[in-house]
Coordinates of C-alpha atoms and ligand atoms in Angstrom, one line a residue:
M1 CA -155.4 118.1 -59.5
T2 CA -157.7 120.8 -58.4
S3 CA -156.6 124.1 -57.0
E4 CA -157.9 123.0 -53.6
A5 CA -155.3 120.3 -53.5
K6 CA -152.5 122.9 -53.8
V7 CA -153.9 124.7 -50.8
T8 CA -152.7 121.9 -48.6
N9 CA -149.2 122.9 -49.4
L10 CA -149.6 126.6 -48.8
H11 CA -148.3 127.2 -45.3
H12 CA -149.8 130.6 -44.6
E13 CA -150.0 132.2 -41.2
P14 CA -152.7 130.7 -39.0
R15 CA -155.6 132.7 -37.6
V16 CA -155.0 132.8 -33.8
Y17 CA -157.9 133.4 -31.4
S18 CA -156.6 134.6 -28.1
R19 CA -158.1 133.4 -24.8
D20 CA -160.8 136.1 -24.7
E21 CA -161.8 135.5 -28.4
H22 CA -163.1 132.0 -27.9
T23 CA -165.2 130.1 -25.4
I24 CA -162.9 127.3 -24.3
S25 CA -162.4 127.2 -20.5
R26 CA -160.0 125.0 -18.7
R27 CA -162.9 124.1 -16.4
N28 CA -164.4 122.0 -19.1
I29 CA -161.2 120.1 -19.9
S30 CA -160.5 116.9 -18.2
P31 CA -158.0 117.4 -15.3
N32 CA -156.0 114.5 -16.7
A33 CA -155.7 116.0 -20.1
L34 CA -154.6 119.3 -18.4
K35 CA -152.0 117.4 -16.4
V36 CA -150.5 115.9 -19.6
L37 CA -150.5 119.3 -21.4
Y38 CA -148.8 121.0 -18.5
R39 CA -146.2 118.3 -18.0
L40 CA -145.2 118.2 -21.7
N41 CA -145.1 122.0 -21.7
G42 CA -143.0 122.1 -18.5
A43 CA -140.5 119.7 -20.1
G44 CA -140.0 122.2 -22.9
F45 CA -142.3 120.7 -25.5
R46 CA -145.2 122.2 -27.5
A47 CA -148.5 120.8 -26.3
C48 CA -152.0 121.4 -27.7
L49 CA -155.4 120.0 -27.3
V50 CA -156.7 119.0 -30.7
G51 CA -159.4 117.2 -32.6
G52 CA -162.8 116.4 -31.1
G53 CA -161.9 117.9 -27.7
V54 CA -161.4 121.4 -29.2
R55 CA -164.2 121.0 -31.7
D56 CA -166.8 119.9 -29.1
L57 CA -165.8 122.5 -26.5
L58 CA -166.1 125.3 -29.1
L59 CA -169.6 124.0 -29.9
G60 CA -170.5 123.9 -26.2
R61 CA -170.7 120.1 -26.2
E62 CA -169.1 117.6 -23.9
P63 CA -166.1 116.0 -25.6
K64 CA -166.0 112.2 -25.7
D65 CA -162.3 112.2 -25.2
F66 CA -159.3 114.5 -25.3
D67 CA -156.5 114.2 -27.9
I68 CA -153.3 116.0 -27.5
A69 CA -150.7 116.9 -30.2
T70 CA -147.1 117.7 -29.3
D71 CA -143.6 118.0 -30.8
A72 CA -142.3 115.4 -28.3
L73 CA -141.6 112.1 -30.0
P74 CA -143.5 109.1 -28.8
E75 CA -140.5 107.8 -26.8
Q76 CA -140.1 111.2 -25.2
V77 CA -143.7 111.2 -24.2
R78 CA -143.2 107.8 -22.6
E79 CA -140.3 109.0 -20.6
L80 CA -142.4 111.7 -19.1
F81 CA -145.3 109.5 -18.0
R82 CA -145.1 106.3 -16.0
N83 CA -148.6 105.3 -17.0
C84 CA -147.8 105.5 -20.7
R85 CA -147.9 102.9 -23.5
L86 CA -146.9 103.3 -27.2
I87 CA -149.4 101.9 -29.6
G88 CA -150.1 101.6 -33.3
R89 CA -148.0 100.8 -36.3
R90 CA -149.8 102.6 -39.1
F91 CA -149.9 105.5 -36.8
R92 CA -147.7 105.4 -33.7
L93 CA -148.9 107.3 -30.7
A94 CA -148.8 107.4 -26.9
H95 CA -151.6 106.4 -24.6
V96 CA -151.4 108.0 -21.1
R97 CA -153.7 106.2 -18.8
F98 CA -155.4 107.5 -15.7
G99 CA -157.7 104.8 -14.4
P100 CA -160.4 104.4 -17.0
E101 CA -159.5 107.6 -18.9
I102 CA -156.9 107.4 -21.7
I103 CA -155.4 110.6 -23.0
E104 CA -154.1 110.1 -26.6
V105 CA -150.9 111.9 -27.3
A106 CA -149.8 112.1 -31.0
T107 CA -146.6 113.7 -32.3
F108 CA -147.0 116.4 -34.9
R109 CA -146.9 114.8 -38.4
A110 CA -146.3 116.1 -41.8
H111 CA -148.7 115.4 -44.7
H112 CA -147.2 112.9 -47.0
E113 CA -147.5 114.8 -50.2
E114 CA -144.8 117.2 -49.2
D115 CA -142.0 114.9 -48.4
G116 CA -143.1 111.5 -49.7
G117 CA -142.6 110.1 -46.2
A118 CA -145.8 108.2 -45.8
T119 CA -146.1 104.8 -47.5
T120 CA -149.1 104.5 -49.8
N121 CA -150.5 101.7 -52.0
D122 CA -151.7 101.8 -55.6
D123 CA -155.0 103.3 -54.6
G124 CA -153.2 106.1 -52.8
R125 CA -154.1 104.6 -49.4
I126 CA -151.7 105.5 -46.6
L127 CA -150.2 102.4 -45.1
R128 CA -147.9 104.1 -42.7
D129 CA -147.9 107.6 -41.5
N130 CA -145.0 108.3 -39.2
V131 CA -143.3 111.3 -40.6
Y132 CA -143.0 113.8 -37.9
G133 CA -143.3 117.5 -38.4
T134 CA -144.3 120.8 -36.9
L135 CA -147.6 122.0 -35.6
D136 CA -148.0 123.8 -38.9
D137 CA -147.5 120.6 -40.9
D138 CA -149.7 118.7 -38.5
A139 CA -152.8 120.8 -39.2
W140 CA -152.8 119.9 -42.9
R141 CA -152.7 116.2 -42.5
R142 CA -155.8 116.1 -40.3
D143 CA -159.1 115.1 -41.9
F144 CA -161.7 117.8 -41.5
T145 CA -161.2 121.5 -40.9
V146 CA -163.3 121.4 -37.7
N147 CA -161.0 118.6 -36.4
A148 CA -157.8 120.6 -37.1
L149 CA -158.1 123.3 -34.4
Y150 CA -155.5 123.5 -31.7
Y151 CA -155.9 124.8 -28.1
D152 CA -152.4 125.8 -27.1
I153 CA -151.7 125.3 -23.4
R154 CA -148.9 128.0 -23.5
D155 CA -151.3 130.9 -23.9
F156 CA -154.7 129.3 -24.1
S157 CA -155.2 130.5 -27.6
V158 CA -157.0 128.6 -30.4
I159 CA -154.9 128.2 -33.6
D160 CA -156.6 127.7 -36.9
Y161 CA -154.7 127.1 -40.1
V162 CA -157.6 125.7 -42.2
G163 CA -160.7 127.8 -41.6
G164 CA -162.1 125.4 -39.0
V165 CA -163.6 128.0 -36.8
E166 CA -165.6 129.4 -39.7
D167 CA -166.8 126.0 -40.7
L168 CA -167.8 125.3 -37.1
E169 CA -169.9 128.4 -37.1
R170 CA -171.5 127.5 -40.4
G171 CA -172.0 123.9 -39.5
V172 CA -170.0 122.4 -42.3
M173 CA -167.8 119.3 -42.5
R174 CA -165.1 120.0 -45.0
L175 CA -162.1 117.8 -45.8
I176 CA -158.8 119.6 -45.8
G177 CA -157.4 119.6 -49.3
D178 CA -158.6 117.6 -52.3
P179 CA -161.5 115.5 -51.1
E180 CA -161.1 112.6 -53.5
L181 CA -157.4 112.3 -52.7
R182 CA -158.0 112.5 -49.0
Y183 CA -160.7 109.7 -49.1
R184 CA -158.4 107.6 -51.2
E185 CA -155.6 108.0 -48.6
D186 CA -157.9 106.8 -45.9
P187 CA -161.4 105.6 -46.9
V188 CA -162.4 105.5 -43.3
R189 CA -162.7 109.3 -43.6
M190 CA -166.0 108.6 -45.5
L191 CA -167.4 107.0 -42.4
R192 CA -166.1 109.8 -40.3
A193 CA -167.7 112.4 -42.5
I194 CA -171.0 110.8 -42.1
R195 CA -170.6 110.2 -38.4
F196 CA -169.6 113.7 -37.5
A197 CA -172.2 115.3 -39.8
V198 CA -175.0 113.3 -38.1
K199 CA -173.7 113.8 -34.6
L200 CA -173.1 117.5 -34.9
G201 CA -176.1 118.2 -37.1
F202 CA -173.7 119.6 -39.8
R203 CA -173.9 119.3 -43.5
I204 CA -171.1 117.8 -45.6
D205 CA -169.6 120.4 -47.9
E206 CA -170.6 119.7 -51.5
A207 CA -167.1 118.9 -52.7
S208 CA -166.5 116.5 -49.7
E209 CA -169.9 114.9 -50.2
R210 CA -169.8 114.2 -53.9
P211 CA -167.1 111.4 -53.8
L212 CA -168.9 109.5 -51.1
I213 CA -171.2 107.6 -53.4
E214 CA -168.4 106.8 -55.9
L215 CA -165.7 105.8 -53.5
G216 CA -167.6 103.7 -51.0
G217 CA -166.1 100.6 -52.5
L218 CA -162.7 101.5 -51.2
L219 CA -163.9 100.6 -47.7
E220 CA -163.8 97.0 -48.7
E221 CA -160.0 97.2 -48.5
I222 CA -160.0 98.4 -44.9
A223 CA -158.9 95.9 -42.3
P224 CA -162.0 94.2 -40.8
A225 CA -160.8 94.9 -37.3
R226 CA -160.7 98.7 -38.0
L227 CA -164.1 98.6 -39.7
F228 CA -165.6 96.9 -36.6
D229 CA -164.1 99.7 -34.4
E230 CA -165.5 102.3 -36.7
S231 CA -168.9 100.6 -36.7
L232 CA -169.1 100.8 -33.0
K233 CA -168.5 104.5 -33.2
L234 CA -171.2 104.8 -35.9
F235 CA -173.8 102.8 -34.0
H236 CA -173.0 103.3 -30.3
G237 CA -172.5 107.1 -30.5
G238 CA -176.1 107.9 -29.6
C239 CA -177.3 108.7 -33.2
A240 CA -177.5 105.2 -34.6
L241 CA -180.8 105.6 -36.5
Q242 CA -179.9 108.8 -38.3
T243 CA -176.4 107.5 -39.0
F244 CA -177.9 104.3 -40.6
E245 CA -180.1 106.4 -42.8
A246 CA -177.2 108.6 -43.9
L247 CA -175.1 105.5 -44.6
R248 CA -177.9 104.0 -46.7
H249 CA -178.3 107.3 -48.5
Y250 CA -174.7 107.3 -49.6
G251 CA -174.7 103.6 -50.4
I252 CA -172.1 102.9 -47.8
F253 CA -174.2 100.7 -45.5
Q254 CA -173.8 97.9 -48.0
R255 CA -170.0 98.1 -47.7
L256 CA -170.3 97.2 -44.0
F257 CA -173.3 94.9 -44.0
P258 CA -173.7 93.5 -47.6
Q259 CA -176.1 90.7 -46.6
A260 CA -178.3 93.1 -44.7
D261 CA -178.3 95.5 -47.5
A262 CA -179.3 92.8 -50.0
A263 CA -182.2 91.8 -47.7
L264 CA -183.2 95.5 -47.4
S265 CA -183.4 95.9 -51.1
H266 CA -185.8 93.0 -51.7
E267 CA -187.8 93.4 -48.5
H268 CA -191.4 92.3 -49.0
V269 CA -193.5 93.4 -46.1
G270 CA -191.3 96.0 -44.6
F271 CA -190.2 93.9 -41.7
P272 CA -186.4 94.1 -42.1
A273 CA -186.2 97.8 -42.5
T274 CA -188.4 98.4 -39.6
L275 CA -186.7 95.9 -37.4
I276 CA -183.2 97.4 -38.0
A277 CA -184.6 100.9 -37.5
R278 CA -186.3 99.9 -34.3
A279 CA -183.2 98.2 -33.0
L280 CA -181.1 101.3 -33.7
E281 CA -183.7 103.5 -32.1
N282 CA -183.7 101.3 -29.1
T283 CA -179.9 101.5 -28.9
D284 CA -180.0 105.3 -29.0
Q285 CA -182.6 105.3 -26.3
R286 CA -180.6 103.0 -24.0
I287 CA -177.5 105.1 -24.5
Q288 CA -179.5 108.2 -23.6
E289 CA -180.7 106.5 -20.5
G290 CA -177.2 105.5 -19.6
K291 CA -178.0 101.8 -20.0
S292 CA -175.6 99.2 -21.4
V293 CA -175.7 98.2 -25.1
T294 CA -174.1 95.3 -26.8
P295 CA -173.1 95.0 -30.4
A296 CA -174.6 91.4 -30.3
F297 CA -178.1 92.8 -30.2
L298 CA -177.7 95.1 -33.1
L299 CA -176.0 92.5 -35.1
A300 CA -178.9 90.1 -34.4
A301 CA -181.3 92.7 -35.8
I302 CA -179.2 93.8 -38.7
L303 CA -178.6 90.2 -39.9
W304 CA -182.0 88.8 -38.9
D305 CA -183.5 88.8 -42.3
A306 CA -180.5 87.2 -43.9
Y307 CA -180.5 84.6 -41.2
E308 CA -184.2 83.9 -41.5
E309 CA -183.9 83.5 -45.3
Q310 CA -181.2 81.0 -44.9
R311 CA -182.9 79.1 -42.2
T312 CA -186.1 78.8 -44.2
Q313 CA -184.1 77.6 -47.2
R314 CA -182.3 75.0 -45.2
L315 CA -185.6 73.8 -43.8
A316 CA -187.0 73.5 -47.3
E317 CA -184.0 71.4 -48.2
G318 CA -185.0 69.0 -45.5
A319 CA -182.7 70.0 -42.6
S320 CA -184.0 69.7 -39.1
E321 CA -184.9 72.9 -37.3
Q322 CA -181.8 72.6 -35.1
D323 CA -179.5 72.1 -38.1
A324 CA -181.2 74.8 -40.2
Q325 CA -180.6 77.3 -37.4
A326 CA -177.0 76.3 -36.9
M327 CA -176.2 76.3 -40.6
A328 CA -177.9 79.6 -41.2
A329 CA -176.1 81.3 -38.3
D330 CA -172.7 79.8 -39.4
S331 CA -173.1 81.1 -42.9
V332 CA -174.4 84.5 -42.1
I333 CA -171.9 85.2 -39.4
A334 CA -168.9 83.9 -41.4
Q335 CA -169.8 86.2 -44.2
Q336 CA -170.2 89.1 -41.9
V337 CA -167.0 88.7 -40.0
A338 CA -165.0 88.6 -43.2
R339 CA -166.0 92.3 -43.6
L340 CA -166.3 93.4 -40.0
A341 CA -164.2 91.6 -37.4
V342 CA -166.9 91.2 -34.8
P343 CA -165.3 89.5 -31.8
R344 CA -166.5 86.0 -31.1
R345 CA -168.0 86.8 -27.8
F346 CA -170.5 89.0 -29.6
T347 CA -171.3 86.7 -32.5
Q348 CA -171.8 83.9 -30.0
M349 CA -174.4 86.0 -28.2
T350 CA -176.0 86.9 -31.5
R351 CA -176.4 83.2 -32.3
E352 CA -178.0 82.6 -28.9
I353 CA -180.5 85.4 -29.4
W354 CA -181.5 83.9 -32.7
G355 CA -181.5 80.4 -31.4
L356 CA -183.9 81.2 -28.5
Q357 CA -186.5 82.9 -30.7
N358 CA -188.4 79.7 -31.5
R359 CA -188.4 78.7 -27.9
F360 CA -190.8 81.5 -27.0
L361 CA -193.4 79.9 -29.2
K362 CA -195.6 77.1 -27.8
P363 CA -193.7 76.4 -24.6
T364 CA -194.4 73.6 -22.2
P365 CA -194.2 74.5 -18.5
K366 CA -190.8 72.9 -18.2
R367 CA -189.4 74.6 -21.3
A368 CA -190.8 77.9 -20.3
R369 CA -189.1 77.6 -16.9
R370 CA -185.8 76.7 -18.5
L371 CA -186.0 79.6 -20.9
L372 CA -186.6 82.0 -18.1
E373 CA -183.4 80.9 -16.5
H374 CA -181.3 81.0 -19.6
P375 CA -178.5 83.5 -19.3
R376 CA -179.6 85.1 -22.6
F377 CA -183.3 85.2 -21.8
R378 CA -183.4 88.9 -21.4
A379 CA -181.6 89.8 -24.6
A380 CA -183.7 87.2 -26.5
Y381 CA -186.9 88.5 -25.0
D382 CA -186.0 92.0 -25.9
F383 CA -185.3 90.8 -29.4
L384 CA -188.7 89.1 -29.6
A385 CA -190.4 92.3 -28.5
L386 CA -188.5 94.2 -31.2
R387 CA -189.8 91.8 -33.8
A388 CA -193.3 92.4 -32.6
Q389 CA -192.8 96.1 -32.7
A390 CA -191.5 95.7 -36.3
G391 CA -194.8 94.2 -37.3
E392 CA -194.4 90.4 -36.8
P393 CA -197.6 88.9 -35.4
L394 CA -196.0 88.2 -32.0
D395 CA -197.9 90.6 -29.7
D396 CA -199.7 87.9 -27.7
T397 CA -196.5 85.9 -27.3
V398 CA -194.7 89.0 -26.0
A399 CA -197.5 89.9 -23.7
W400 CA -197.6 86.4 -22.2
W401 CA -193.8 86.4 -21.6
T402 CA -193.9 89.9 -20.1
Q403 CA -196.6 88.8 -17.7
L404 CA -194.8 85.6 -16.9
Q405 CA -191.6 87.5 -15.9
E406 CA -193.6 89.8 -13.7
A407 CA -195.7 87.1 -12.1
E408 CA -194.5 85.6 -8.8
G409 CA -195.2 82.5 -6.8
D410 CA -198.6 81.1 -7.4
A411 CA -199.4 83.5 -10.2
R412 CA -196.4 82.3 -12.1
E413 CA -197.2 78.6 -11.4
G414 CA -200.7 79.3 -12.5
M415 CA -199.6 80.7 -15.8
L416 CA -197.2 77.8 -16.4
G417 CA -199.9 75.3 -15.4
G418 CA -202.2 76.8 -17.8
L419 CA -199.9 75.9 -20.7
R420 CA -200.6 72.2 -20.2
G421 CA -204.1 72.0 -21.5
Q422 CA -203.4 74.4 -24.4
P423 CA -203.7 73.1 -27.9
G424 CA -200.7 75.2 -28.8
A425 CA -198.5 73.7 -26.1
G426 CA -196.8 71.4 -28.5
K427 CA -196.9 67.6 -28.7
P428 CA -197.8 65.9 -25.4
R429 CA -194.5 65.1 -23.8
R430 CA -193.6 62.3 -21.5
R431 CA -194.1 63.9 -18.1
R432 CA -191.5 63.3 -15.4
R433 CA -191.7 64.6 -11.9
R434 CA -189.5 67.7 -11.7
R435 CA -186.5 67.0 -9.5
P436 CA -184.9 69.9 -7.7
K437 CA -181.7 69.8 -9.7
E438 CA -183.7 70.4 -12.9
A439 CA -184.9 73.6 -11.5
T440 CA -181.6 75.3 -11.8
Ligands
ATP501 P1 -164.4 111.8 -31.4 O1 -163.3 111.5 -30.5 O2 -165.4 112.7 -30.8 O3 -165.0 110.7 -32.1 P2 -162.3 113.1 -32.9 O4 -162.4 114.2 -34.0 O5 -161.6 113.5 -31.6 O6 -163.8 112.7 -32.6 P3 -160.5 110.9 -33.0 O7 -160.7 109.6 -33.8 O8 -160.4 110.9 -31.6 O9 -161.7 111.8 -33.5 O10 -159.2 111.6 -33.7 C1 -158.7 112.7 -33.1 C2 -158.2 113.6 -34.3 O11 -157.2 113.0 -35.1 C3 -159.3 114.0 -35.3 O12 -160.0 115.1 -34.8 C4 -158.5 114.4 -36.5 O13 -157.9 115.6 -36.4 C5 -157.4 113.3 -36.4 N1 -157.8 112.1 -37.2 C6 -158.4 111.0 -36.7 N2 -158.6 110.1 -37.7 C7 -158.1 110.7 -38.8 C8 -158.0 110.2 -40.1 N3 -158.5 109.0 -40.5 N4 -157.4 111.0 -41.0 C9 -156.9 112.2 -40.7 N5 -157.0 112.7 -39.4 C10 -157.6 111.9 -38.5
MG502 MG1 -161.2 112.2 -30.0

């Protein structure tokens, strides 16, 4: 074991930054988080803001959420707040809810090395981590130094046991303790290292960076549900494109999306790489504009090439277009959810986005109308546009559908009518008079 590992057991005095030695102001802390801090403190407990809240406030950024650490036990926290629920098995904590805002309250924990209290498996992975301790213990079991700073509500000071303030100033993500050991305890820390480094524009300290390439495989043992949650944080955090590039760089993307990675490595014309990059860029832009994003859309892009490959193969084997699509989607999605537990409502939408792609080509008036009214039209159209942007020869098709959506009344009827005589309009179909009910 390296000397760094021993540092985790050295409980030296923390560096304390008094209220006028740091920039955190209560004005920038959520009123609900303050309420929780004050109430805990008023009941005689120690209560500190910790984690991303302190880190981001010190950086002058707006925190995503506020985490609180206390010496109150989860049950004691529950007694203080009506709006409180205890969650988690691996890691038990209290959620105090205020409308849409949830304040996470965790009891101080000790790092397992010291008292053997946490349960680990053969890889050194922590299976349960509910050994309570003091604030001083708690700092050492956190992941990165910049995540282990405490803002103490008693005197508004910032408490730093691990050199987190210096690392913040230098822009460094550094694991507390021996990096390899800490990644083995919880491989998700590898994803967190990359996510925070990208989001904050930090570099990963060399000793914390080195094991990333070697230990990526450990991620395969993480529960698919947790990996899905982490993936959302990776790709819906506003820096999806850069995060993707970093994940690829460290060989970790393949652990999350093995099929996509395989497709990326034997890409021919550059389509898949560009498509995924465009989709991620698009996601970042939507988030910046405050628009909604869905994992279904990204999933459609990430797995598109694998899906197309399978669909083509099934067609070559003689399957009908319908069957080829269904079999390809089944197979690609089944393999993916074994790794990331993407909820069904999203995979269903991904299938629909894929399934509608062919229907943009060579439409008849009736099919065009139907497609316009399809609940997934917009997502599927956006996806088509993305494919065009990524270099597929679909510009004319996209332009036509864009115009059709914008056209009203006679203009739209004119466009649809124009489809009839076109050679590309598919086989002549038996024409029935449109009845009103078909228009819905
Ligand atoms: P953000 O909320 O902005 O994504 P955060 O640092 O607050 O970032 P959370 O997931 O909210 O991250 O966790 C809160 C804190 O809990 C972290 O800052 C860290 O101190 C600790 N923590 C979270 N996950 C781990 C982990 N896997 N191992 C060790 N400590 C962790
Ligand atoms: Mg947080």
